[in-house]
CSV table of C-alpha atoms and ligand atoms in Angstrom, one decimal:
chain,number,residue,atom,x,y,z
A,1064,MET,CA,-44.5,10.9,-23.5
A,1065,ARG,CA,-45.2,8.9,-20.4
A,1066,SER,CA,-42.9,7.0,-17.9
A,1067,ALA,CA,-43.5,5.5,-14.5
A,1068,LYS,CA,-41.5,4.4,-11.5
A,1069,LEU,CA,-42.2,2.3,-8.5
A,1070,PHE,CA,-40.2,2.7,-5.2
A,1071,GLN,CA,-40.3,0.6,-2.1
A,1072,TYR,CA,-40.4,2.1,1.3
A,1073,GLN,CA,-40.1,0.8,4.9
A,1074,LEU,CA,-40.6,3.2,7.8
A,1075,PRO,CA,-39.9,2.4,11.5
A,1076,MET,CA,-43.0,2.7,13.7
A,1077,ASP,CA,-43.3,3.8,17.2
A,1078,SER,CA,-43.1,0.8,19.6
A,1079,GLY,CA,-46.5,-0.4,20.6
A,1080,VAL,CA,-48.5,0.0,17.4
A,1081,ILE,CA,-50.7,-3.0,17.5
A,1082,LEU,CA,-53.0,-4.0,14.7
A,1083,ARG,CA,-55.6,-6.5,15.8
A,1084,ASP,CA,-53.3,-9.3,16.9
A,1085,GLN,CA,-50.0,-8.1,15.4
A,1086,ARG,CA,-47.4,-5.6,16.4
A,1087,LEU,CA,-46.5,-3.3,13.5
A,1088,ILE,CA,-42.8,-2.7,13.7
A,1089,THR,CA,-42.2,-1.3,10.2
A,1090,ARG,CA,-44.7,0.1,7.8
A,1091,GLU,CA,-44.1,-1.1,4.2
A,1092,GLY,CA,-45.4,0.1,0.9
A,1093,TRP,CA,-44.8,1.5,-2.5
A,1094,VAL,CA,-44.5,4.9,-3.9
A,1095,VAL,CA,-45.7,5.4,-7.5
A,1096,GLU,CA,-44.2,8.1,-9.6
A,1097,LEU,CA,-45.9,9.1,-12.9
A,1098,CYS,CA,-44.2,11.3,-15.4
A,1099,GLN,CA,-45.9,12.9,-18.3
A,1100,ASP,CA,-44.6,15.9,-20.4
A,1101,GLN,CA,-42.0,16.5,-17.6
A,1102,GLN,CA,-44.7,16.7,-15.0
A,1103,LEU,CA,-44.3,14.5,-12.0
A,1104,ALA,CA,-47.0,13.1,-9.7
A,1105,TYR,CA,-47.0,10.7,-6.7
A,1106,GLY,CA,-49.2,8.2,-5.0
A,1107,GLU,CA,-48.8,5.7,-2.1
A,1108,ILE,CA,-49.8,2.1,-2.2
A,1109,ALA,CA,-49.6,0.7,1.3
A,1110,PRO,CA,-51.9,-2.3,2.2
A,1111,LEU,CA,-52.4,-2.4,5.9
A,1112,PRO,CA,-51.6,-5.8,7.6
A,1113,GLU,CA,-54.6,-7.3,9.3
A,1114,PHE,CA,-57.0,-5.0,7.4
A,1115,SER,CA,-56.2,-5.2,3.7
A,1116,VAL,CA,-57.2,-8.2,1.6
A,1117,GLU,CA,-53.9,-7.9,-0.3
A,1118,THR,CA,-50.3,-8.2,0.8
A,1119,ALA,CA,-47.6,-5.6,-0.1
A,1120,THR,CA,-46.1,-8.1,-2.6
A,1121,GLU,CA,-49.3,-8.6,-4.4
A,1122,ALA,CA,-50.0,-4.9,-4.5
A,1123,GLY,CA,-46.5,-4.2,-5.9
A,1124,GLU,CA,-47.0,-6.8,-8.7
A,1125,GLN,CA,-50.3,-5.5,-9.7
A,1126,ALA,CA,-49.0,-1.9,-9.6
A,1127,GLN,CA,-46.3,-2.9,-12.1
A,1128,GLN,CA,-48.9,-4.3,-14.5
A,1129,LEU,CA,-51.2,-1.3,-14.3
A,1130,LEU,CA,-48.3,1.2,-14.6
A,1131,SER,CA,-47.1,-0.6,-17.7
A,1132,GLN,CA,-50.6,-0.2,-19.2
A,1133,TRP,CA,-50.6,3.5,-18.2
A,1134,VAL,CA,-47.2,4.1,-19.8
A,1135,ALA,CA,-48.6,2.4,-23.0
A,1136,GLY,CA,-51.5,4.9,-23.0
A,1137,GLU,CA,-54.1,2.2,-22.2
A,1138,ALA,CA,-57.2,2.8,-20.1
A,1139,LEU,CA,-56.9,1.3,-16.6
A,1140,ASP,CA,-59.6,-0.7,-14.9
A,1141,LEU,CA,-59.1,0.5,-11.4
A,1142,GLU,CA,-62.6,-0.7,-10.3
A,1143,SER,CA,-61.3,-4.3,-10.3
A,1144,ALA,CA,-57.8,-3.5,-9.0
A,1145,LEU,CA,-56.8,-4.2,-5.4
A,1146,PRO,CA,-58.0,-1.4,-3.2
A,1147,SER,CA,-54.6,0.0,-2.1
A,1148,VAL,CA,-53.3,-0.2,-5.7
A,1149,ALA,CA,-56.4,1.5,-7.1
A,1150,PHE,CA,-56.1,4.3,-4.4
A,1151,GLY,CA,-52.4,4.9,-4.9
A,1152,ILE,CA,-52.5,5.0,-8.7
A,1153,SER,CA,-55.7,7.0,-8.9
A,1154,CYS,CA,-54.2,9.6,-6.5
A,1155,ALA,CA,-51.1,10.0,-8.7
A,1156,MET,CA,-53.3,10.3,-11.8
A,1157,ALA,CA,-55.5,12.9,-10.1
A,1158,GLU,CA,-52.4,14.8,-9.0
A,1159,LEU,CA,-51.0,14.7,-12.6
A,1160,ALA,CA,-54.3,16.0,-13.9
A,1161,ALA,CA,-54.4,18.7,-11.2
A,1162,GLU,CA,-57.8,17.3,-10.1
A,1163,LEU,CA,-56.7,16.7,-6.5
A,1164,PRO,CA,-56.6,20.3,-5.0
A,1165,VAL,CA,-53.4,21.2,-3.2
A,1166,THR,CA,-55.0,22.6,0.0
A,1167,GLY,CA,-55.6,20.1,2.7
A,1168,ASN,CA,-57.6,19.9,5.9
A,1169,TYR,CA,-55.0,19.3,8.5
A,1170,LEU,CA,-57.3,19.7,11.5
A,1171,VAL,CA,-57.4,16.1,12.5
A,1172,ALA,CA,-59.6,14.6,15.3
A,1173,PRO,CA,-57.0,13.9,18.1
A,1174,LEU,CA,-56.8,10.2,19.0
A,1175,CYS,CA,-56.9,10.4,22.8
A,1176,CYS,CA,-56.4,7.8,25.4
A,1177,GLY,CA,-58.8,9.2,28.0
A,1178,ASP,CA,-56.8,11.9,29.8
A,1179,PRO,CA,-59.0,15.1,29.7
A,1180,ASP,CA,-56.0,17.4,30.6
A,1181,ASP,CA,-54.2,16.0,27.5
A,1182,LEU,CA,-57.2,16.7,25.3
A,1183,VAL,CA,-57.8,20.2,26.7
A,1184,GLU,CA,-54.1,20.9,25.8
A,1185,ARG,CA,-54.5,19.7,22.3
A,1186,PHE,CA,-57.7,21.6,21.7
A,1187,ASN,CA,-56.0,24.8,23.0
A,1188,GLN,CA,-53.5,24.5,20.1
A,1189,MET,CA,-56.2,23.8,17.5
A,1190,PRO,CA,-58.6,26.2,15.9
A,1191,GLY,CA,-62.1,25.1,14.9
A,1192,ASP,CA,-64.5,22.6,16.4
A,1193,LYS,CA,-63.5,20.3,19.2
A,1194,VAL,CA,-63.7,16.8,17.9
A,1195,ALA,CA,-61.8,13.9,19.4
A,1196,LYS,CA,-61.7,10.2,19.0
A,1197,ILE,CA,-61.1,7.4,21.5
A,1198,LYS,CA,-60.8,3.6,20.9
A,1199,VAL,CA,-63.1,1.6,23.1
A,1200,GLY,CA,-63.7,-2.2,23.3
A,1201,MET,CA,-60.2,-3.1,24.4
A,1202,TYR,CA,-60.8,-3.1,28.2
A,1203,GLU,CA,-63.9,-3.4,30.3
A,1204,ALA,CA,-67.0,-1.9,28.6
A,1205,VAL,CA,-67.9,-0.3,31.9
A,1206,ARG,CA,-64.5,1.4,32.1
A,1207,ASP,CA,-65.0,2.7,28.5
A,1208,GLY,CA,-68.4,4.1,29.5
A,1209,ILE,CA,-67.0,5.9,32.6
A,1210,VAL,CA,-64.1,7.4,30.5
A,1211,ALA,CA,-66.5,8.6,27.7
A,1212,ASN,CA,-68.8,10.1,30.3
A,1213,MET,CA,-66.0,11.8,32.2
A,1214,LEU,CA,-64.6,13.4,29.0
A,1215,LEU,CA,-68.0,14.6,27.9
A,1216,GLU,CA,-68.5,16.1,31.3
A,1217,ALA,CA,-65.0,17.7,31.4
A,1218,ILE,CA,-65.3,19.3,27.9
A,1219,PRO,CA,-69.0,20.0,27.2
A,1220,ASP,CA,-68.5,21.7,23.9
A,1221,MET,CA,-66.7,18.6,22.4
A,1222,GLN,CA,-68.0,16.1,20.0
A,1223,LEU,CA,-66.6,12.7,20.8
A,1224,ARG,CA,-66.1,9.9,18.3
A,1225,LEU,CA,-65.7,6.5,19.7
A,1226,ASP,CA,-64.5,3.4,17.9
A,1227,ALA,CA,-65.3,-0.1,19.1
A,1228,ASN,CA,-64.2,-2.0,16.0
A,1229,ARG,CA,-66.9,-4.6,16.5
A,1230,GLN,CA,-65.5,-5.7,19.9
A,1231,TRP,CA,-68.7,-5.8,21.9
A,1232,THR,CA,-71.5,-8.3,22.4
A,1233,PRO,CA,-74.9,-6.6,22.6
A,1234,LEU,CA,-74.7,-7.0,26.4
A,1235,LYS,CA,-71.3,-5.3,26.7
A,1236,ALA,CA,-72.5,-2.5,24.5
A,1237,GLN,CA,-75.4,-2.0,26.9
A,1238,GLN,CA,-73.0,-2.0,29.8
A,1239,PHE,CA,-71.0,0.8,28.1
A,1240,ALA,CA,-74.1,2.8,27.4
A,1241,LYS,CA,-75.4,2.5,31.0
A,1242,TYR,CA,-72.5,4.6,32.2
A,1243,VAL,CA,-72.9,7.4,29.6
A,1244,LYS,CA,-75.5,9.8,31.1
A,1245,PRO,CA,-78.5,10.4,28.8
A,1246,GLU,CA,-77.7,14.1,28.7
A,1247,HIS,CA,-74.2,13.4,27.4
A,1248,ARG,CA,-75.2,11.0,24.6
A,1249,SER,CA,-75.7,13.8,22.1
A,1250,GLY,CA,-72.0,14.7,22.7
A,1251,ILE,CA,-71.1,11.5,21.1
A,1252,ALA,CA,-70.9,12.3,17.4
A,1253,PHE,CA,-70.9,8.6,16.7
A,1254,LEU,CA,-69.7,5.3,17.9
A,1255,GLU,CA,-68.0,3.2,15.2
A,1256,GLU,CA,-69.2,-0.4,14.9
A,1257,PRO,CA,-70.1,-1.3,18.5
A,1258,CYS,CA,-71.0,-5.0,17.8
A,1259,ARG,CA,-69.8,-7.8,15.5
A,1260,LEU,CA,-73.1,-7.9,13.7
A,1261,PRO,CA,-74.3,-4.7,12.0
A,1262,SER,CA,-77.9,-5.6,13.0
A,1263,ASP,CA,-76.9,-5.6,16.6
A,1264,SER,CA,-75.1,-2.2,16.2
A,1265,LEU,CA,-78.2,-0.8,14.6
A,1266,ALA,CA,-80.4,-2.1,17.5
A,1267,PHE,CA,-78.0,-0.6,20.0
A,1268,ALA,CA,-78.2,2.8,18.4
A,1269,GLN,CA,-81.9,2.8,18.4
A,1270,GLN,CA,-82.2,1.6,22.0
A,1271,THR,CA,-79.6,3.9,23.5
A,1272,GLY,CA,-79.9,7.1,21.4
A,1273,ILE,CA,-76.2,6.9,20.7
A,1274,ASN,CA,-75.5,7.4,17.0
A,1275,ILE,CA,-73.3,4.9,15.3
A,1276,ALA,CA,-71.0,5.0,12.2
A,1277,TRP,CA,-70.1,2.2,9.7
A,1278,ASP,CA,-66.5,1.5,9.1
A,1279,GLU,CA,-65.8,-2.2,8.6
A,1280,THR,CA,-69.4,-2.6,7.2
A,1281,VAL,CA,-68.6,-0.2,4.4
A,1282,ARG,CA,-66.1,-2.8,3.1
A,1283,ASP,CA,-68.5,-5.8,3.5
A,1284,ALA,CA,-69.9,-7.3,0.3
A,1285,GLY,CA,-73.3,-5.9,-0.6
A,1286,PHE,CA,-73.0,-2.7,1.5
A,1287,GLU,CA,-75.3,0.0,0.3
A,1288,VAL,CA,-75.2,3.6,1.6
A,1289,LYS,CA,-78.6,4.3,3.2
A,1290,ALA,CA,-80.1,6.4,5.9
A,1291,GLU,CA,-81.3,4.5,8.9
A,1292,PRO,CA,-82.4,5.6,12.3
A,1293,GLY,CA,-79.3,5.9,14.6
A,1294,VAL,CA,-76.7,5.9,11.8
A,1295,ALA,CA,-74.8,9.2,11.6
A,1296,ALA,CA,-71.8,8.6,9.4
A,1297,ILE,CA,-69.7,6.3,7.2
A,1298,ILE,CA,-66.0,6.1,7.6
A,1299,ILE,CA,-64.0,6.1,4.4
A,1300,LYS,CA,-60.5,4.5,4.5
A,1301,PRO,CA,-59.4,4.9,0.9
A,1302,THR,CA,-56.5,2.5,1.1
A,1303,LEU,CA,-59.0,-0.2,2.1
A,1304,ILE,CA,-61.7,0.9,-0.3
A,1305,GLY,CA,-60.2,1.7,-3.6
A,1306,SER,CA,-59.9,4.3,-6.3
A,1307,LEU,CA,-60.5,8.0,-5.7
A,1308,GLU,CA,-63.5,7.7,-8.0
A,1309,ARG,CA,-65.0,5.0,-5.8
A,1310,CYS,CA,-64.3,7.0,-2.6
A,1311,ILE,CA,-65.9,10.1,-4.1
A,1312,SER,CA,-68.9,8.2,-5.2
A,1313,LEU,CA,-69.4,6.8,-1.7
A,1314,ILE,CA,-69.1,10.3,-0.2
A,1315,GLY,CA,-71.6,11.6,-2.7
A,1316,GLN,CA,-74.1,8.8,-1.8
A,1317,ALA,CA,-73.6,9.5,1.9
A,1318,HIS,CA,-74.3,13.2,1.4
A,1319,ALA,CA,-77.3,12.5,-0.7
A,1320,VAL,CA,-79.0,10.6,2.1
A,1321,GLY,CA,-77.9,12.9,4.9
A,1322,LEU,CA,-75.0,10.9,6.3
A,1323,THR,CA,-71.7,12.4,7.3
A,1324,ALA,CA,-68.7,10.9,5.5
A,1325,VAL,CA,-65.4,10.9,7.4
A,1326,ILE,CA,-62.1,10.4,5.5
A,1327,SER,CA,-59.8,8.3,7.7
A,1328,SER,CA,-56.3,7.0,7.6
A,1329,SER,CA,-55.1,3.4,7.2
A,1330,ILE,CA,-51.8,4.4,8.7
A,1331,GLU,CA,-50.3,5.7,5.5
A,1332,SER,CA,-47.0,7.5,5.6
A,1333,SER,CA,-46.9,11.3,5.6
A,1334,LEU,CA,-47.0,11.2,1.8
A,1335,GLY,CA,-50.4,9.4,1.7
A,1336,LEU,CA,-51.7,11.2,4.7
A,1337,ASN,CA,-51.1,14.5,3.0
A,1338,GLN,CA,-53.2,13.3,0.0
A,1339,LEU,CA,-55.9,12.2,2.4
A,1340,ALA,CA,-56.0,15.6,4.0
A,1341,ARG,CA,-56.4,17.1,0.5
A,1342,LEU,CA,-59.1,14.7,-0.4
A,1343,ALA,CA,-60.9,15.6,2.9
A,1344,GLN,CA,-60.7,19.3,2.2
A,1345,TRP,CA,-62.0,18.8,-1.3
A,1346,GLN,CA,-64.8,16.3,-0.7
A,1347,THR,CA,-65.8,16.7,3.0
A,1348,PRO,CA,-64.8,20.3,3.6
A,1349,ASN,CA,-66.8,20.7,6.9
A,1350,VAL,CA,-65.9,17.5,8.5
A,1351,ILE,CA,-62.8,16.9,10.6
A,1352,PRO,CA,-61.0,13.9,9.1
A,1353,GLY,CA,-59.6,10.9,11.2
A,1354,LEU,CA,-56.0,11.4,10.3
A,1355,ASP,CA,-54.2,11.6,13.7
A,1356,THR,CA,-51.8,8.8,12.9
A,1357,MET,CA,-48.5,10.5,12.2
A,1358,GLN,CA,-47.7,10.0,15.9
A,1359,LEU,CA,-47.5,6.2,15.3
A,1360,PHE,CA,-44.4,6.7,13.1
A,1361,GLN,CA,-40.7,7.3,13.7
A,1362,ALA,CA,-40.1,8.9,10.3
A,1363,GLN,CA,-41.9,10.7,7.5
A,1364,LEU,CA,-41.7,10.0,3.8
A,1365,ILE,CA,-40.8,12.5,1.1
A,1366,GLN,CA,-43.2,15.2,2.3
A,1367,SER,CA,-43.7,16.4,5.8
A,1368,TRP,CA,-47.0,16.5,7.6
A,1369,PRO,CA,-47.7,20.0,9.0
A,1370,GLY,CA,-46.2,20.5,12.4
A,1371,CYS,CA,-44.6,17.1,12.5
A,1372,GLU,CA,-40.9,17.2,13.4
A,1373,LEU,CA,-39.9,13.6,12.6
A,1374,PRO,CA,-37.1,13.1,10.1
A,1375,VAL,CA,-38.2,13.0,6.4
A,1376,ILE,CA,-36.8,10.3,4.2
A,1377,PRO,CA,-36.3,11.7,0.7
A,1378,LEU,CA,-37.3,9.8,-2.5
A,1379,SER,CA,-33.6,9.6,-3.4
A,1380,GLU,CA,-33.1,7.2,-0.4
A,1381,LEU,CA,-35.7,4.7,-1.5
A,1382,ASP,CA,-35.0,1.7,-3.7
A,1383,MET,CA,-36.5,2.0,-7.2
A,1384,VAL,CA,-37.8,-1.5,-7.9
A,1385,TRP,CA,-39.3,-0.9,-11.3
A,1386,HIS,CA,-39.5,1.6,-14.1
A,1387,LYS,CA,-40.7,1.9,-17.6
B,251,OSB,O1,-60.0,6.9,12.2
B,251,OSB,C1,-59.1,7.5,12.8
B,251,OSB,O2,-59.3,8.6,13.4
B,251,OSB,C2,-57.7,7.0,12.8
B,251,OSB,C3,-57.5,5.7,12.0
B,251,OSB,C4,-58.0,4.5,12.7
B,251,OSB,O3,-58.7,4.6,13.7
B,251,OSB,C5,-57.7,3.2,12.1
B,251,OSB,C6,-56.5,3.1,11.4
B,251,OSB,C7,-56.2,1.9,10.8
B,251,OSB,C8,-56.9,0.8,10.9
B,251,OSB,C9,-58.1,0.8,11.7
B,251,OSB,C10,-58.5,2.0,12.3
B,251,OSB,C11,-59.8,2.0,13.0
B,251,OSB,O4,-60.7,2.7,12.6
B,251,OSB,O5,-59.9,1.3,14.0
B,252,MG,MG1,-62.8,1.8,13.1
């Protein structure tokens, strides 16, 4: 016997969460509950404004159709479903089938704003490798170069991830690189998407010896996982990519050609973030995931994130919008 429910959630965000051109005041999404033989399983469907192709409304409608099919015992075509819907439903199904292991990797790469004392403090409270991430490309490229260089000098045993989100022209990317001393470049694990064009990012990596990672490019039509000089990693944001199967397939392809795969958040609630930590521990066990996004919220959802003291909104407080 099967039944399913869909709940709607809205969570207040910290002031100052900006996505591209838009301030994100509340995070909205859906919680899927699957029930089979008295077993319950959950998944989160949360398209990210400015990043997802689908809206929350579209995702909610498609989720209802697919969940109806699931209740009726039909096979689901998650490959052609909207990415956030495919991810949320496949997570719930994997949880129900006990395929998604319960242990997670909660050692996230701290998102840091460039203060070395701050970062030293966070590393002191963390076991394991020192890996941090900073966003670049928002201010002067030269300033970004100086900050990256300073951090690498201050914490020599750190691996730094940088993320430019395609913000630089080739010239600006060069200005950045000029300020990162050649001996510090190997301390950069990778720089995500320095330029608007992937071909410019690739040329940058080869000219500067700074490794890059694909993030936006992974979601571009026709993307193929391949080893190229200067490319170290691919970033997997499951809410933007699709089903668990699709994510696992990409991770497998990356590993097969010697690339690192990094599971990363699309600002899911603590519910989805926990599942991403479990996916990371399962499929990328030796890689620190990019999941340091709980700090952007003012509340958690259903399950708490380890060490996070924000209030937790229980399932009983959400509106159930659909059930079958
Ligand atoms: O990757 C991480 O460490 C955190 C997540 C993150 O940076 C992010 C989250 C949502 C949307 C875009 C991005 C991004 O990679 O710029
Ligand atoms: Mg990115």
